[in-house]
CSV table of C-alpha atoms in Angstrom, one decimal:
chain,number,residue,atom,x,y,z
A,343,MET,CA,0.0,0.0,0.0
A,344,MET,CA,2.8,2.4,0.9
A,345,ASN,CA,4.3,2.1,-2.6
A,346,HIS,CA,1.2,3.5,-4.0
A,347,ILE,CA,1.5,6.7,-2.1
A,348,ARG,CA,3.0,9.5,-4.2
A,349,VAL,CA,4.6,12.5,-2.6
A,350,LEU,CA,5.5,15.4,-4.8
A,351,LEU,CA,8.0,18.0,-3.5
A,352,LEU,CA,8.0,20.6,-6.1
A,353,ALA,CA,9.9,23.8,-6.9
A,354,ILE,CA,8.2,27.2,-6.8
A,355,GLY,CA,7.1,27.9,-10.4
A,356,LEU,CA,7.1,24.2,-11.4
A,357,VAL,CA,4.2,23.6,-13.7
A,358,ALA,CA,4.4,20.0,-14.9
A,359,PHE,CA,4.9,16.8,-12.9
A,360,GLY,CA,5.8,14.7,-15.9
A,361,CYS,CA,9.5,15.4,-15.7
A,362,GLN,CA,9.7,13.9,-12.2
A,363,LYS,CA,11.6,10.6,-12.0
A,364,ASN,CA,9.7,7.7,-10.3
A,365,VAL,CA,11.5,6.1,-7.3
A,366,ASP,CA,10.3,4.0,-4.4
A,367,PRO,CA,8.8,6.2,-1.7
A,368,VAL,CA,10.7,6.7,1.5
A,369,GLU,CA,9.0,7.7,4.7
A,370,VAL,CA,9.8,11.2,6.2
A,371,THR,CA,9.9,10.6,9.9
A,372,HIS,CA,9.1,12.8,12.8
A,373,PHE,CA,6.1,14.7,11.8
A,374,PHE,CA,3.5,15.2,14.6
A,375,ILE,CA,0.0,16.7,14.9
A,376,ASP,CA,-1.1,17.4,18.5
A,377,GLU,CA,1.9,15.2,19.6
A,378,GLU,CA,0.7,12.2,17.6
A,379,GLU,CA,3.2,11.1,14.9
A,380,GLN,CA,1.7,10.9,11.4
A,381,PRO,CA,3.3,9.1,8.5
A,382,ILE,CA,4.3,11.1,5.4
A,383,LEU,CA,6.1,9.7,2.4
A,384,ARG,CA,8.3,11.4,-0.1
A,385,GLU,CA,9.1,10.7,-3.7
A,386,SER,CA,11.1,13.7,-5.0
A,387,ILE,CA,11.8,17.3,-4.3
A,388,GLY,CA,12.5,20.2,-6.6
A,389,VAL,CA,13.7,23.7,-6.0
A,390,SER,CA,13.8,26.6,-8.4
A,391,GLU,CA,16.4,29.0,-6.9
A,392,GLY,CA,15.8,31.6,-9.5
A,393,CYS,CA,12.1,31.8,-8.7
A,394,GLY,CA,12.7,32.6,-5.1
A,395,GLY,CA,12.7,29.5,-2.8
A,396,PHE,CA,11.4,26.1,-2.0
A,397,LEU,CA,7.9,24.6,-2.2
A,398,LEU,CA,7.5,21.3,-0.4
A,399,GLN,CA,4.2,19.5,-1.2
A,400,SER,CA,3.2,16.0,-0.1
A,401,ILE,CA,0.1,14.4,-1.7
A,402,ASP,CA,-1.5,11.0,-0.7
A,403,PHE,CA,-3.4,10.3,-3.9
A,404,ASN,CA,-4.9,7.1,-2.5
A,405,ASN,CA,-6.2,9.0,0.5
A,406,THR,CA,-5.1,6.3,3.0
A,407,LEU,CA,-3.0,8.5,5.4
A,408,PHE,CA,-4.4,11.0,7.9
A,409,ILE,CA,-2.5,13.8,6.1
A,410,TYR,CA,-3.8,14.0,2.5
A,411,ASN,CA,-1.8,17.1,1.5
A,412,LEU,CA,1.0,19.0,3.2
A,413,ARG,CA,2.4,22.2,1.7
A,414,ILE,CA,5.4,24.2,3.0
A,415,GLN,CA,6.8,27.2,1.2
A,416,LEU,CA,10.2,28.7,2.2
A,417,THR,CA,12.4,31.6,1.0
A,418,PRO,CA,15.9,30.8,-0.3
A,419,THR,CA,17.2,31.5,3.3
A,420,GLY,CA,14.7,29.2,5.0
A,421,ARG,CA,12.1,31.8,6.2
A,422,LEU,CA,8.6,30.6,6.2
A,423,VAL,CA,6.3,32.0,3.4
A,424,ALA,CA,3.2,29.8,3.8
A,425,MET,CA,2.1,26.4,5.2
A,426,GLY,CA,-1.0,24.4,4.8
A,427,LEU,CA,-2.3,21.0,5.6
A,428,ARG,CA,-5.4,19.0,4.5
A,429,THR,CA,-6.5,15.8,6.3
A,430,ARG,CA,-8.1,12.7,4.7
A,431,GLU,CA,-11.5,13.9,6.0
A,432,GLY,CA,-11.1,17.2,4.1
A,433,GLU,CA,-10.2,19.4,7.1
A,434,ARG,CA,-8.0,22.3,6.0
A,435,TYR,CA,-5.4,24.1,8.3
A,436,GLU,CA,-3.1,26.9,7.4
A,437,ILE,CA,-1.6,30.2,8.7
A,438,GLN,CA,-2.0,33.9,8.1
A,439,SER,CA,0.6,34.9,5.5
A,440,PHE,CA,1.0,38.4,7.0
A,441,ASN,CA,2.9,37.1,10.1
A,442,SER,CA,3.4,33.4,9.5
A,443,SER,CA,6.5,33.2,11.6
A,444,ASP,CA,4.6,34.2,14.7
A,445,PHE,CA,2.8,30.9,14.5
A,446,VAL,CA,5.2,28.4,12.9
A,447,ASN,CA,9.0,28.4,13.4
A,448,VAL,CA,11.5,27.1,10.9
A,449,SER,CA,14.8,25.9,12.3
A,450,GLU,CA,17.8,23.8,11.4
A,451,PHE,CA,17.5,24.9,7.8
A,452,ASN,CA,20.3,23.8,5.6
A,453,TYR,CA,20.6,23.7,1.8
A,454,ASP,CA,23.6,21.8,0.5
A,455,LYS,CA,24.1,23.3,-3.0
A,456,VAL,CA,26.7,20.7,-3.9
A,457,ARG,CA,24.7,17.6,-3.0
A,458,LYS,CA,21.4,19.3,-3.8
A,459,GLU,CA,19.8,18.4,-0.5
A,460,VAL,CA,17.7,20.5,1.8
A,461,SER,CA,16.9,19.8,5.5
A,462,PHE,CA,14.8,21.8,8.0
A,463,SER,CA,12.4,21.5,11.0
A,464,VAL,CA,9.0,23.1,11.6
A,465,ALA,CA,7.0,23.6,14.8
A,466,GLY,CA,4.0,25.7,15.6
A,467,LYS,CA,0.3,26.0,15.1
A,468,LEU,CA,-2.1,25.8,12.1
A,469,PHE,CA,-5.6,27.1,12.0
A,470,SER,CA,-8.9,26.1,10.4
A,471,SER,CA,-11.3,29.0,9.4
A,472,SER,CA,-14.2,26.6,8.8
A,473,LEU,CA,-13.9,24.6,12.0
A,474,ASN,CA,-12.7,27.5,14.1
A,475,LYS,CA,-10.0,25.5,15.7
A,476,SER,CA,-6.2,25.0,15.6
A,477,ILE,CA,-3.7,22.1,15.7
A,478,ASN,CA,-0.2,21.9,16.9
A,479,ILE,CA,2.4,20.6,14.4
A,480,SER,CA,6.1,19.7,14.4
A,481,GLY,CA,8.3,17.9,12.1
A,482,HIS,CA,11.8,17.4,10.6
A,483,PHE,CA,12.8,16.8,7.0
A,484,GLU,CA,16.3,15.5,6.5
A,485,LYS,CA,18.3,15.7,3.3
A,486,LEU,CA,15.5,15.8,0.8
A,487,ALA,CA,16.8,15.5,-2.8
A,488,VAL,CA,16.6,18.8,-4.7
A,489,LYS,CA,16.2,19.4,-8.4
A,490,THR,CA,16.7,22.9,-10.0
A,491,TYR,CA,14.5,24.4,-12.6
A,492,GLU,CA,15.1,27.5,-14.6
A,493,CYS,CA,12.7,30.3,-13.8
A,494,ASN,CA,11.2,31.9,-16.9
A,495,LYS,CA,10.2,35.1,-15.2
A,496,GLU,CA,11.5,36.5,-11.9
A,497,SER,CA,9.1,38.3,-9.5
A,498,SER,CA,10.0,41.6,-7.9
A,499,THR,CA,12.3,41.2,-4.8
A,500,PHE,CA,13.4,43.3,-1.9
A,501,LEU,CA,16.0,42.8,0.8
A,502,GLY,CA,17.1,45.2,3.5
A,503,GLU,CA,18.2,45.6,7.1
A,504,LEU,CA,15.9,47.8,9.2
A,505,GLN,CA,17.0,49.5,12.4
A,506,GLY,CA,14.3,49.7,15.1
A,507,ALA,CA,14.3,51.3,18.5
A,508,SER,CA,16.4,48.6,20.1
A,509,GLU,CA,17.6,46.2,17.4
A,510,SER,CA,18.2,45.8,13.7
A,511,PHE,CA,16.8,43.0,11.6
A,512,LEU,CA,16.9,41.7,8.0
A,513,THR,CA,13.6,41.7,6.1
A,514,GLU,CA,13.2,39.9,2.8
A,515,THR,CA,10.4,39.2,0.3
A,516,LEU,CA,7.8,36.6,1.0
A,517,SER,CA,5.7,37.5,-2.0
A,518,SER,CA,5.4,40.4,-4.5
A,519,THR,CA,3.0,41.7,-7.1
A,520,SER,CA,3.5,44.1,-10.0
A,521,ALA,CA,0.5,45.9,-11.4
A,522,ILE,CA,-0.6,48.9,-13.5
A,523,ARG,CA,-3.6,51.0,-12.4
A,524,SER,CA,-5.4,53.0,-15.0
A,525,THR,CA,-8.2,55.6,-14.6
A,526,LEU,CA,-10.4,56.9,-17.4
A,527,GLY,CA,-12.0,60.2,-18.1
A,528,GLU,CA,-10.7,63.7,-18.7
A,529,ASN,CA,-8.0,63.3,-16.0
A,530,ALA,CA,-7.0,59.8,-17.0
A,531,GLN,CA,-3.9,58.5,-15.2
A,532,VAL,CA,-1.7,55.5,-15.2
A,533,THR,CA,0.1,54.4,-12.1
A,534,TYR,CA,2.8,51.7,-11.8
A,535,LEU,CA,2.6,49.7,-8.6
A,536,GLN,CA,5.0,47.3,-6.9
A,537,ASN,CA,3.9,45.6,-3.7
A,538,PHE,CA,6.1,43.5,-1.4
A,539,LEU,CA,4.9,41.3,1.5
A,540,LEU,CA,8.0,41.1,3.7
A,541,THR,CA,9.1,39.0,6.7
A,542,ASN,CA,8.7,40.6,10.1
A,543,ALA,CA,5.0,41.4,9.3
A,544,LEU,CA,5.9,44.3,7.0
A,545,SER,CA,4.4,45.5,3.7
A,546,LEU,CA,6.3,47.8,1.3
A,547,HIS,CA,4.5,49.6,-1.5
A,548,PHE,CA,6.0,51.6,-4.5
A,549,GLU,CA,4.0,53.9,-6.8
A,550,SER,CA,5.2,55.8,-9.8
A,551,PRO,CA,3.4,57.8,-12.5
A,552,VAL,CA,6.1,56.7,-14.9
A,553,SER,CA,7.0,53.1,-15.8
A,554,TYR,CA,10.1,52.1,-13.8
A,555,LYS,CA,11.8,50.9,-17.0
A,556,ASN,CA,11.7,54.4,-18.4
A,557,LEU,CA,13.3,56.0,-15.3
A,558,PRO,CA,16.9,57.1,-16.1
A,559,VAL,CA,19.7,55.7,-13.9
A,560,GLY,CA,20.0,58.1,-10.9
A,561,THR,CA,18.7,59.0,-7.5
A,562,TYR,CA,15.2,60.2,-6.8
A,563,THR,CA,13.7,61.9,-3.7
A,564,LEU,CA,10.7,60.0,-2.4
A,565,GLY,CA,7.3,61.8,-2.3
A,566,GLN,CA,8.1,64.7,-4.6
A,567,PRO,CA,5.3,65.8,-7.0
A,568,ASP,CA,5.1,63.5,-10.1
A,569,ALA,CA,7.7,61.2,-8.6
A,570,ILE,CA,8.0,57.8,-6.9
A,571,THR,CA,6.2,57.4,-3.6
A,572,VAL,CA,6.9,54.6,-1.1
A,573,SER,CA,4.7,53.5,1.8
A,574,LEU,CA,5.4,51.1,4.7
A,575,LYS,CA,2.9,49.2,6.8
A,576,GLU,CA,3.3,46.9,9.7
A,577,TYR,CA,0.9,44.1,10.6
A,578,LYS,CA,-0.1,44.3,14.3
A,579,GLY,CA,-1.9,41.0,14.2
A,580,LEU,CA,-4.9,42.0,16.3
A,581,SER,CA,-7.4,40.0,14.3
A,582,ASN,CA,-8.3,36.4,14.9
A,583,PRO,CA,-5.5,34.4,13.2
A,584,ILE,CA,-8.2,32.1,11.8
A,585,THR,CA,-9.2,34.9,9.5
A,586,PHE,CA,-6.8,34.2,6.7
A,587,ASN,CA,-5.3,36.9,4.6
A,588,SER,CA,-8.2,39.3,5.0
A,589,TYR,CA,-7.2,43.0,4.9
A,590,VAL,CA,-8.5,44.6,8.1
A,591,ARG,CA,-7.6,48.3,8.2
A,592,ASN,CA,-7.1,48.4,12.0
A,593,ASP,CA,-4.7,45.5,11.9
A,594,TRP,CA,-2.0,47.6,10.1
A,595,ARG,CA,0.2,50.4,11.4
A,596,ASP,CA,1.0,53.1,8.7
A,597,PHE,CA,4.3,54.9,8.5
A,598,LYS,CA,5.3,58.2,6.9
A,599,VAL,CA,8.3,57.5,4.7
A,600,GLU,CA,11.0,60.0,3.7
A,601,GLY,CA,14.2,59.2,1.8
A,602,SER,CA,15.6,58.5,-1.6
A,603,LEU,CA,15.6,55.8,-4.2
A,604,THR,CA,18.4,55.0,-6.7
A,605,ILE,CA,17.9,53.3,-10.1
A,606,SER,CA,21.2,51.6,-10.8
A,607,ARG,CA,20.4,49.4,-13.8
A,608,GLN,CA,17.8,48.7,-16.4
A,609,TYR,CA,18.0,45.3,-18.1
A,610,VAL,CA,16.0,42.7,-20.1
A,611,VAL,CA,16.0,38.9,-19.6
A,612,ASN,CA,14.1,36.6,-22.0
A,613,GLY,CA,12.2,39.6,-23.3
A,614,THR,CA,11.1,40.7,-19.8
A,615,SER,CA,12.2,44.1,-18.4
A,616,TYR,CA,13.6,44.6,-14.9
A,617,THR,CA,14.7,47.6,-12.9
A,618,GLU,CA,17.4,47.3,-10.3
A,619,GLY,CA,18.3,49.7,-7.5
A,620,THR,CA,18.6,50.6,-3.9
A,621,ILE,CA,16.5,52.6,-1.4
A,622,SER,CA,17.1,54.3,1.9
A,623,PHE,CA,14.5,55.9,4.2
A,624,GLN,CA,13.2,56.8,7.6
A,625,ALA,CA,9.7,55.6,8.4
A,626,ASP,CA,7.8,57.1,11.3
A,627,ASN,CA,4.5,56.3,13.0
A,628,GLU,CA,3.9,59.3,15.3
A,629,SER,CA,0.8,58.0,17.1
A,630,ASP,CA,2.6,54.8,18.3
A,631,HIS,CA,6.1,56.4,18.4
A,632,VAL,CA,7.6,53.8,16.2
A,633,ARG,CA,10.5,54.5,13.8
A,634,TYR,CA,12.3,52.3,11.4
A,635,VAL,CA,15.5,53.4,9.5
A,636,LEU,CA,16.6,51.7,6.3
A,637,SER,CA,20.2,52.6,5.4
A,638,LYS,CA,20.2,50.6,2.2
A,639,GLY,CA,17.7,48.1,0.8
A,640,ASP,CA,18.2,46.3,-2.5
A,641,PHE,CA,15.3,45.8,-5.0
A,642,THR,CA,14.6,44.3,-8.4
A,643,LEU,CA,11.3,45.3,-10.0
A,644,LEU,CA,9.5,43.2,-12.7
A,645,ASN,CA,8.1,45.6,-15.3
A,646,LEU,CA,4.8,44.5,-16.9
A,647,ASP,CA,4.6,47.0,-19.7
């Protein structure tokens, strides 16, 4: 029976399963739900480093195990992006993406680029919005085989070290979106948007009246008329964590951002345009007396036009 269980551990951006090589399943040990060990099998794992991280997915197609589907998404450095679990009975558990690390901790992360093997542990709590309950999970994955796949289109990325009142911390991209907003009428406008959901419960937002790919190399002051504006928000996590990914205005702390942005390079890969640069700013929330200072953050923007 166990040989009929197929487990797919896929790369972010991987579309087809057909290129996976069939091998005998091997059990991944030490995965627990509410302190009870649950069997999970593995068949293969893939990683697309160019697409920004790892996606582990385990599927029991015969529906014989308690865990029908397990999905864990990590950044290239092992930070948790998302995690979800579905049981044989159809119960679904997951975590809020705005502050996933508050509920599930990833530790012992190691990616051996030479051997193409990844190992890590997870521990924390997942939630069910339909059942209004949670489960405790923990597990360790050891030396899972990795395959690399070329990413056809890179998403926008941001990486920077912020200085708070008492400590500094590195924040990196969990997910990003690029968009173009258009308005019609006599005062029709086009705005180019870049949104970053970052680690440490932060959200960074770029707006420009000009396509980023048309901006000359140079430094721009943020917030000037007809120029790039940048906003920063911090998720305070006051809502019920069972309410997944719903934007609740009072859950976010807004910051006034002042600083500068430097465009350092415009380039094209596989017909897709990208803008590369750095940004520095001071972000203040006067009502809560919170300040973050970014000396230098690196970004790459995917241009849609």
